[in-house]
mmCIF file with all atom_site columns, C-alpha atoms in Angstrom:
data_model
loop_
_atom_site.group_PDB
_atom_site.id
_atom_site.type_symbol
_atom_site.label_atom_id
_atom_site.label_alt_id
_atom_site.label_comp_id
_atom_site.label_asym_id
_atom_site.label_entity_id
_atom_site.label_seq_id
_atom_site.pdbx_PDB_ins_code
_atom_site.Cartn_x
_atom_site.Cartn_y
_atom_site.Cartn_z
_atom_site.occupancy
_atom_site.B_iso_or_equiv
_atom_site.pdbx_formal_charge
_atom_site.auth_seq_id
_atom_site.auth_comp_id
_atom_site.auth_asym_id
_atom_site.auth_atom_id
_atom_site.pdbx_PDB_model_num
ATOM 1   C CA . UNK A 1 1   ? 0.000   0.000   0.000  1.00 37.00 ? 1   UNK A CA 1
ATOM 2   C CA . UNK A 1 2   ? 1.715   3.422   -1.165 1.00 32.00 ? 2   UNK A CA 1
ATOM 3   C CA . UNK A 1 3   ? 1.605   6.424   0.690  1.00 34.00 ? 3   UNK A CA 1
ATOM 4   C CA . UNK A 1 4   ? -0.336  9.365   -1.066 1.00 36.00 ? 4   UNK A CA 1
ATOM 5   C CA . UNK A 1 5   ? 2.127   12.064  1.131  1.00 36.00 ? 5   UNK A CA 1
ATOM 6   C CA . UNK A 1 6   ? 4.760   13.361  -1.291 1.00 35.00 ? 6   UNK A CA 1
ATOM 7   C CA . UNK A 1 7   ? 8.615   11.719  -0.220 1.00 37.00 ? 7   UNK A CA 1
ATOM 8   C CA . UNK A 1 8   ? 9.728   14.971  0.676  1.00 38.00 ? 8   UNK A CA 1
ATOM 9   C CA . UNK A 1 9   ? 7.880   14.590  3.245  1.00 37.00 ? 9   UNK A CA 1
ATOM 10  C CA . UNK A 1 10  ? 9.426   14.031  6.673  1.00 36.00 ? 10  UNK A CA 1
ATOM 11  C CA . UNK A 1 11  ? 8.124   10.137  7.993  1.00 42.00 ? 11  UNK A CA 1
ATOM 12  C CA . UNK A 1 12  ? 6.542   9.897   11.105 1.00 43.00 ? 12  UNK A CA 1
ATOM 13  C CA . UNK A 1 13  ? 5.796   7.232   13.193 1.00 45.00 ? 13  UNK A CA 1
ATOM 14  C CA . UNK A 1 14  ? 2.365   5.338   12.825 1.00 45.00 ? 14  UNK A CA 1
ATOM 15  C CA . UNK A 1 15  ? -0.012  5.844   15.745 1.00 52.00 ? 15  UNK A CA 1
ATOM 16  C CA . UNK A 1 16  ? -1.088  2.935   17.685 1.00 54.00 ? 16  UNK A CA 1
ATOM 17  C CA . UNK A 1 17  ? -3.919  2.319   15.930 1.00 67.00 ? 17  UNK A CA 1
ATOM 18  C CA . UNK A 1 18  ? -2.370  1.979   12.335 1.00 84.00 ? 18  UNK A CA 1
ATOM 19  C CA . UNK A 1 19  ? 0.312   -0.457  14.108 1.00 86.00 ? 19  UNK A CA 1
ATOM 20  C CA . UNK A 1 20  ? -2.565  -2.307  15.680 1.00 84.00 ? 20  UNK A CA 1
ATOM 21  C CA . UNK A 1 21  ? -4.312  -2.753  12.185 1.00 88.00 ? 21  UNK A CA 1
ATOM 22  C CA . UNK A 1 22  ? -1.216  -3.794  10.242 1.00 91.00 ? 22  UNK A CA 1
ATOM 23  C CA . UNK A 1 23  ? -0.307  -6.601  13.257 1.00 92.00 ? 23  UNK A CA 1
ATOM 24  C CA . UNK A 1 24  ? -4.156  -8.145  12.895 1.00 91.00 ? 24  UNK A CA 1
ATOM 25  C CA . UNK A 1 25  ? -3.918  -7.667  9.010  1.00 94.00 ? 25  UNK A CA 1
ATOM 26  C CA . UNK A 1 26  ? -0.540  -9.300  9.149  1.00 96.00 ? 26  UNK A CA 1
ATOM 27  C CA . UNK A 1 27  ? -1.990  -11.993 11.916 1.00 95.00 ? 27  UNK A CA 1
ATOM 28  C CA . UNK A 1 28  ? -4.961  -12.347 9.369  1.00 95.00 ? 28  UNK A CA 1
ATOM 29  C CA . UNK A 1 29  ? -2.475  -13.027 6.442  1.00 97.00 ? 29  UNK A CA 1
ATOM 30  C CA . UNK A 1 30  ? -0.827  -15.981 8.134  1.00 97.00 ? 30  UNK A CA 1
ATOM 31  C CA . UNK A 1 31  ? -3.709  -17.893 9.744  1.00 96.00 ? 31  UNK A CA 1
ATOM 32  C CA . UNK A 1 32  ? -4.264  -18.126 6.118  1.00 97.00 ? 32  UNK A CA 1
ATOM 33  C CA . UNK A 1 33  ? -1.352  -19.677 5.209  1.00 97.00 ? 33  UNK A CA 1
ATOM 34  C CA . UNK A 1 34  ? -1.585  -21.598 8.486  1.00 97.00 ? 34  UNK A CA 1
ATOM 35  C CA . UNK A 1 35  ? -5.171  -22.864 7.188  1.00 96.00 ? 35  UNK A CA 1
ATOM 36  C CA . UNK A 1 36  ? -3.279  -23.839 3.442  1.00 97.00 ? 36  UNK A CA 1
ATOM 37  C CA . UNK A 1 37  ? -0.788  -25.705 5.275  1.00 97.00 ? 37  UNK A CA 1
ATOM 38  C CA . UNK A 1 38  ? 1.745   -23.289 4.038  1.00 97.00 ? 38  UNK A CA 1
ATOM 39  C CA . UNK A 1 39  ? 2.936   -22.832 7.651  1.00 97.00 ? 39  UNK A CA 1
ATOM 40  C CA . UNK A 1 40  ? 3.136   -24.127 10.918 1.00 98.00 ? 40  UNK A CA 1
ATOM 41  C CA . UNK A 1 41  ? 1.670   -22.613 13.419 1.00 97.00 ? 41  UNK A CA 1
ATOM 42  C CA . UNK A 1 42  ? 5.076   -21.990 15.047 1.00 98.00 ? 42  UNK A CA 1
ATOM 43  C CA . UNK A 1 43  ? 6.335   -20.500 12.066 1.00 98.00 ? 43  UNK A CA 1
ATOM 44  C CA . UNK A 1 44  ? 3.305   -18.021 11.681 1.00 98.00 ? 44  UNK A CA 1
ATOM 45  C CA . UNK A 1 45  ? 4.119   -17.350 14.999 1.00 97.00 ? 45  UNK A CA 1
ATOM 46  C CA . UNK A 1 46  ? 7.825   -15.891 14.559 1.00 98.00 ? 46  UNK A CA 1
ATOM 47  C CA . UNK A 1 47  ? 6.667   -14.239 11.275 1.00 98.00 ? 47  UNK A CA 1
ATOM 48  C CA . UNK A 1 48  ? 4.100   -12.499 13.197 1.00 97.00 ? 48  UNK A CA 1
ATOM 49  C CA . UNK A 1 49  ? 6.728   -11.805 15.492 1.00 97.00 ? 49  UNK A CA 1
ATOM 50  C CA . UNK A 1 50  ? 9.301   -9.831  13.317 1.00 97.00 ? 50  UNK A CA 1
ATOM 51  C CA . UNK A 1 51  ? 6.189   -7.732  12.154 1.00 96.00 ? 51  UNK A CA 1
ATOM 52  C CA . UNK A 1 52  ? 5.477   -6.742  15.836 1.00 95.00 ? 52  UNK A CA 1
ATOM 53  C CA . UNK A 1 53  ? 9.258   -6.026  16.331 1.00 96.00 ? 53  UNK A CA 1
ATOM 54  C CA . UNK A 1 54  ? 9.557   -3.904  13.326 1.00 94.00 ? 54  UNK A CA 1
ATOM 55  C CA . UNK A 1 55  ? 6.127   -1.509  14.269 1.00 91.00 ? 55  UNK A CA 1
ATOM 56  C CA . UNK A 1 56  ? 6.600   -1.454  18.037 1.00 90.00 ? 56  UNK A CA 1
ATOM 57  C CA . UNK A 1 57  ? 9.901   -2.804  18.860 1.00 93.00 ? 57  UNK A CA 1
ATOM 58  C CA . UNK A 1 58  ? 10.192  -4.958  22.250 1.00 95.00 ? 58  UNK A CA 1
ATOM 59  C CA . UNK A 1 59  ? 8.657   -4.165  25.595 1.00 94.00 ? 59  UNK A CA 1
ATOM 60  C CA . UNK A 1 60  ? 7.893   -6.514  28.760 1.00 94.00 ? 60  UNK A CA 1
ATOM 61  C CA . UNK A 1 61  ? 4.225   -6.775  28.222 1.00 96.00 ? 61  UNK A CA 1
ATOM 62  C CA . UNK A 1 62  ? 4.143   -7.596  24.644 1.00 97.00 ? 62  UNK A CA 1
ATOM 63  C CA . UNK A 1 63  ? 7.720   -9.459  25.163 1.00 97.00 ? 63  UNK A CA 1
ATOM 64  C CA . UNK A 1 64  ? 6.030   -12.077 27.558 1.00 97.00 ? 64  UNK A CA 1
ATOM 65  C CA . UNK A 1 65  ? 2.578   -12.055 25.586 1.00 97.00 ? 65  UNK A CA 1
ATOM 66  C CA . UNK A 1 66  ? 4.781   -13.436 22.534 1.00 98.00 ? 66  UNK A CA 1
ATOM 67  C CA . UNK A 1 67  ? 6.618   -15.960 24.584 1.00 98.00 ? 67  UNK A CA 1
ATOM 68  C CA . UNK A 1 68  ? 3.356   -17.463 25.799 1.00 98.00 ? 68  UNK A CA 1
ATOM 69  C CA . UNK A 1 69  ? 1.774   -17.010 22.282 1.00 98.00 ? 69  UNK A CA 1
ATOM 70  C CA . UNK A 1 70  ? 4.580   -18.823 20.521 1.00 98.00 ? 70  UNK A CA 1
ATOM 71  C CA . UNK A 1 71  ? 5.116   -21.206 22.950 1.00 98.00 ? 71  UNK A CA 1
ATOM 72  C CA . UNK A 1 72  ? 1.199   -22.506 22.798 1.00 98.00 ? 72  UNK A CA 1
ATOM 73  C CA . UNK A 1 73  ? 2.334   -22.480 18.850 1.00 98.00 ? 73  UNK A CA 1
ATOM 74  C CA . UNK A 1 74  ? 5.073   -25.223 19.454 1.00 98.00 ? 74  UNK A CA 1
ATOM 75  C CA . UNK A 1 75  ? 2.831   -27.234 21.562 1.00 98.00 ? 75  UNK A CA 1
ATOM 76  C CA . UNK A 1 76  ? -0.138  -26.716 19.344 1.00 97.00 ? 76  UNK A CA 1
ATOM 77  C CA . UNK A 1 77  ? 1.781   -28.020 16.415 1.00 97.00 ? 77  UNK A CA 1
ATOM 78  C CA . UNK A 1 78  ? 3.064   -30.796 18.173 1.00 98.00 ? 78  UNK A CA 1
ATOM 79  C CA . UNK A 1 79  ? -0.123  -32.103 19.307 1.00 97.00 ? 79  UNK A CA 1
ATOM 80  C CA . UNK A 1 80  ? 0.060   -32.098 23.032 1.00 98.00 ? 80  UNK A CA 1
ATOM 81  C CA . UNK A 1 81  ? -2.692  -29.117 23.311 1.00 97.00 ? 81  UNK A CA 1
ATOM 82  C CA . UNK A 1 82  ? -6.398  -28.866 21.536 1.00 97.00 ? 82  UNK A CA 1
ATOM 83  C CA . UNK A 1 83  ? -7.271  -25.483 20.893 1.00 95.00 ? 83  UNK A CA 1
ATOM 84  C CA . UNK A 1 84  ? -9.342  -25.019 23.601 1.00 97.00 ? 84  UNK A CA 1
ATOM 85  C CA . UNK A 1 85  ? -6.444  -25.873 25.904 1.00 98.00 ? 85  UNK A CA 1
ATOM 86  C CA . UNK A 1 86  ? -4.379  -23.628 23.772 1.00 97.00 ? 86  UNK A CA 1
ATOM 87  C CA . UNK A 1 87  ? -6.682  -20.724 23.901 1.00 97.00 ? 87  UNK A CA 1
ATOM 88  C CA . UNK A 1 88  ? -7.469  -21.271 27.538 1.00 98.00 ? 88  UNK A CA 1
ATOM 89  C CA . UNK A 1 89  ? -4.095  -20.516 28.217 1.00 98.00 ? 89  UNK A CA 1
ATOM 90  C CA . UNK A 1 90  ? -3.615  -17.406 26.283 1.00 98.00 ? 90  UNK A CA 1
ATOM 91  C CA . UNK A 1 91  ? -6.782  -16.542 28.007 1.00 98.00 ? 91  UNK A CA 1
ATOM 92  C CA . UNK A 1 92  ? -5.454  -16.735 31.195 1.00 98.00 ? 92  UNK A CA 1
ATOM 93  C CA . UNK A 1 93  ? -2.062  -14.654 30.273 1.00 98.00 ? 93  UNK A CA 1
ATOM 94  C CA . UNK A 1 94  ? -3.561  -12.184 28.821 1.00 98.00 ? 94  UNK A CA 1
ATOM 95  C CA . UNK A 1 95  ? -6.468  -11.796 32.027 1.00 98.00 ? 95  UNK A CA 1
ATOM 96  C CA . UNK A 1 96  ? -2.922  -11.953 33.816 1.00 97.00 ? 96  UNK A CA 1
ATOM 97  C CA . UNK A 1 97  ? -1.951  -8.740  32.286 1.00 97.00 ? 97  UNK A CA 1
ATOM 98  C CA . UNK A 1 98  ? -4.640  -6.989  32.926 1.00 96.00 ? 98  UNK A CA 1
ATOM 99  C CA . UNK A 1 99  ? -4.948  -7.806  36.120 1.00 96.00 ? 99  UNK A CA 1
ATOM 100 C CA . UNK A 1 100 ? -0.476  -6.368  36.627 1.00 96.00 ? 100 UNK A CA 1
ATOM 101 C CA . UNK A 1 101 ? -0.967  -3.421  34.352 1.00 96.00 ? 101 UNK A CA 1
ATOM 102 C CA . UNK A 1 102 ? -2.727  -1.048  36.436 1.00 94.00 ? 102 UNK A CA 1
ATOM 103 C CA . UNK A 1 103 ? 0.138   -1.452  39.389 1.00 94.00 ? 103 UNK A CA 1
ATOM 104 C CA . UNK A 1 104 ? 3.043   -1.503  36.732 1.00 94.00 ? 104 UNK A CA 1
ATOM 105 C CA . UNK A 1 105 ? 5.300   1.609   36.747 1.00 92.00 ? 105 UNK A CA 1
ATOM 106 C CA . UNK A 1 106 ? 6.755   1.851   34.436 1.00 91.00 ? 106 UNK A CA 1
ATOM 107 C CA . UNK A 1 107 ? 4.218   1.161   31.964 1.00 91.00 ? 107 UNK A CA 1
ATOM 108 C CA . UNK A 1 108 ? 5.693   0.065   28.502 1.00 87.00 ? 108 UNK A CA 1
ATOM 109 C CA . UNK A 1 109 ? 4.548   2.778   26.004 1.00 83.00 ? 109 UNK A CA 1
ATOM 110 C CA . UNK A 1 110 ? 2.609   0.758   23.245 1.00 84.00 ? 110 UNK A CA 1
ATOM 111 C CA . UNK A 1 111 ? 1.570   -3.197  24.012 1.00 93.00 ? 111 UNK A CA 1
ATOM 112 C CA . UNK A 1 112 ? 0.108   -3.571  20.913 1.00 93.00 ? 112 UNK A CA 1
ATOM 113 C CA . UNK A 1 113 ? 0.365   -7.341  20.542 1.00 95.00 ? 113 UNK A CA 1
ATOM 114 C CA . UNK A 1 114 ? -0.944  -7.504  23.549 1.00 95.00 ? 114 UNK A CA 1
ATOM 115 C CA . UNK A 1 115 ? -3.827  -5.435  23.059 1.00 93.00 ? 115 UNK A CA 1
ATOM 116 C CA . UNK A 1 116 ? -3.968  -6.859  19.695 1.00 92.00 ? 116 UNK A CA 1
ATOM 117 C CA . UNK A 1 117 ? -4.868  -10.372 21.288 1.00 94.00 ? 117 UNK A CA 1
ATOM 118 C CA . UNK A 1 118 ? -7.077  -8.997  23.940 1.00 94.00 ? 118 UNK A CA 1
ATOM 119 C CA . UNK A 1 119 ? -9.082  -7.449  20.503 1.00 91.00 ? 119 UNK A CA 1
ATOM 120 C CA . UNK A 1 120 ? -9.141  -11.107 19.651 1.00 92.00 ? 120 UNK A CA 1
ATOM 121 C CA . UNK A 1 121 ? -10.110 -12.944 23.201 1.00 95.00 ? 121 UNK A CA 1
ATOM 122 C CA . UNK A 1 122 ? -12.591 -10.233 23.382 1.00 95.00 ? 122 UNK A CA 1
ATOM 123 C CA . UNK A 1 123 ? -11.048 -8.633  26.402 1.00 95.00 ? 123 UNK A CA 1
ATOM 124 C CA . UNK A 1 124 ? -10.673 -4.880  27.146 1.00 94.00 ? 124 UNK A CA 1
ATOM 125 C CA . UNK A 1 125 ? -7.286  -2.917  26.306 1.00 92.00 ? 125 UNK A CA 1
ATOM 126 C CA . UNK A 1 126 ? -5.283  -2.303  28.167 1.00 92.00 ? 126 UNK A CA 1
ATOM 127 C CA . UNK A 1 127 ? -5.690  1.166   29.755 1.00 81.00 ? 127 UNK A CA 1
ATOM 128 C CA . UNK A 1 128 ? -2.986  3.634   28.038 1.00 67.00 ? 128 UNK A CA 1
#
């Protein structure tokens, strides 16, 4: 997708919302390729994983989301969880999140993956 803002123009850095919308379309891209059987679930995982890196860069909350996310990947795709174990996991990190962030200081600046799965599980953001 091209930018209709003339290159002279100096680049600034999407808000939260565009970065949340490119993660899910990104997310959306690879659960089809999961779905194909063009990629493990592990390996959708890390891909998904470089795009977070590259919009938000690393912080603890979305750091640890990832680790949990990709981890249920491996075990997923190895067959020792259904997806309602799988899910009811992720589930339970991310209610464990919201339940730390209002006592965290500091507060990472953007958790967008985070929030991004919370979106998904149907939770509430976290409060910026």
């Amino acid at each position: 997708m091209r930018s209709s803002a003339p290159s002279s123009a100096p680049a600034q850095a999407p808000r939260q919302d565009s970065r949340a919308d490119a993660l899910v379309r990104e997310a959306t891209r690879l659960a089809g390729k999961v779905k194909a059987g063009e990629l493990s679930r592990t390996a959708a995982a890390d891909q998904l994983n470089l795009t977070r890196l590259k919009l938000v860069g690393p912080n603890l909350v979305d750091d640890n989301t990832f680790a949990m996310y990709r981890y249920l990947a491996v075990e997923r795709d190895a067959g020792r969880l259904t997806q309602e174990e799988s899910q009811a996991r992720m589930e339970m990190r991310l209610r464990e999140w919201m339940r730390r962030w209002p006592r965290m200081n500091p507060r990472p600046p953007e958790p967008v993956f985070t929030d991004f799965l919370l979106k998904v599980y149907g939770l509430p953001a976290l409060d910026h």
